[in-house]
Amino acid sequence: MLVRDAMSTVVLTIGPAHTLRQAAALMSARRVGAAVVLDPDAGGVGILTERDILNSVGLGQSPDAERTQDHTTNDVVFASPAWTLEEAAAAMAHGGFRHLIVLDRGEPVGIVSVRDIIRCWAPLRQQVPA
């Protein structure tokens, strides 16, 4: 099975000037654990995850004052829609993260998460006789 079969094609994109509270509200409303941060000035694509927000709040920082640009991971590992789920899982395990932005021709077309991979693998595992 390929990343394109598992990924979510509904991608939440936010800007670097959003507050962490705004980002959290948007992520909660869409029921996603990560947002793609597009920074036209920096010319890059980053990712903000629920863990990034949690770490900031845990440090006592104000979610109303903190901006996503200061908590975004910019050194991102990207997946291709043609990757196998095994390749995506290996990249996540190696990097210690739970989400991969999926790029096609340099544009974000989806996000694949550990949960997406498990969702695809679980029915396959149930079919294997014990």
Short mmCIF file of C-alpha atoms in Angstrom, two decimals, residues 1-8 77-94 97-102 110-125:
data_model
loop_
_atom_site.label_atom_id
_atom_site.label_comp_id
_atom_site.label_asym_id
_atom_site.label_seq_id
_atom_site.Cartn_x
_atom_site.Cartn_y
_atom_site.Cartn_z
CA MET A 1 0.00 0.00 0.00
CA LEU A 2 1.23 3.50 -0.83
CA VAL A 3 1.24 6.82 1.01
CA ARG A 4 -1.31 8.18 -1.50
CA ASP A 5 -3.74 5.47 -0.32
CA ALA A 6 -3.40 6.40 3.37
CA MET A 7 -2.79 10.15 3.45
CA SER A 8 -5.34 12.78 4.30
CA VAL A 77 11.20 15.21 6.08
CA PHE A 78 8.74 15.05 3.21
CA ALA A 79 7.06 11.97 1.79
CA SER A 80 6.15 11.23 -1.78
CA PRO A 81 2.69 9.89 -2.64
CA ALA A 82 4.51 6.96 -4.28
CA TRP A 83 6.31 5.89 -1.10
CA THR A 84 5.22 2.66 0.48
CA LEU A 85 3.70 2.82 3.93
CA GLU A 86 6.75 0.91 5.12
CA GLU A 87 9.00 3.72 3.84
CA ALA A 88 6.84 6.34 5.56
CA ALA A 89 6.80 4.38 8.83
CA ALA A 90 10.57 3.95 8.68
CA ALA A 91 11.08 7.70 8.14
CA MET A 92 8.81 8.47 11.10
CA ALA A 93 10.53 5.94 13.35
CA HIS A 94 13.99 7.18 12.35
CA PHE A 97 7.87 12.13 14.59
CA ARG A 98 4.28 11.15 13.83
CA HIS A 99 3.40 13.19 10.72
CA LEU A 100 4.84 13.56 7.23
CA ILE A 101 3.88 16.25 4.78
CA VAL A 102 3.31 14.67 1.38
CA GLY A 110 -1.51 15.66 1.93
CA ILE A 111 -0.36 14.58 5.35
CA VAL A 112 0.19 11.02 6.45
CA SER A 113 0.26 10.18 10.14
CA VAL A 114 1.07 7.14 12.20
CA ARG A 115 -2.68 6.80 12.78
CA ASP A 116 -3.29 6.72 9.01
CA ILE A 117 -0.74 3.95 8.58
CA ILE A 118 -2.18 1.92 11.46
CA ARG A 119 -5.67 2.37 10.03
CA CYS A 120 -4.47 0.83 6.75
CA TRP A 121 -2.43 -1.95 8.30
CA ALA A 122 -4.89 -3.05 11.00
CA PRO A 123 -7.45 -4.66 8.64
CA LEU A 124 -4.63 -6.47 6.84
CA ARG A 125 -3.27 -7.86 10.12
#
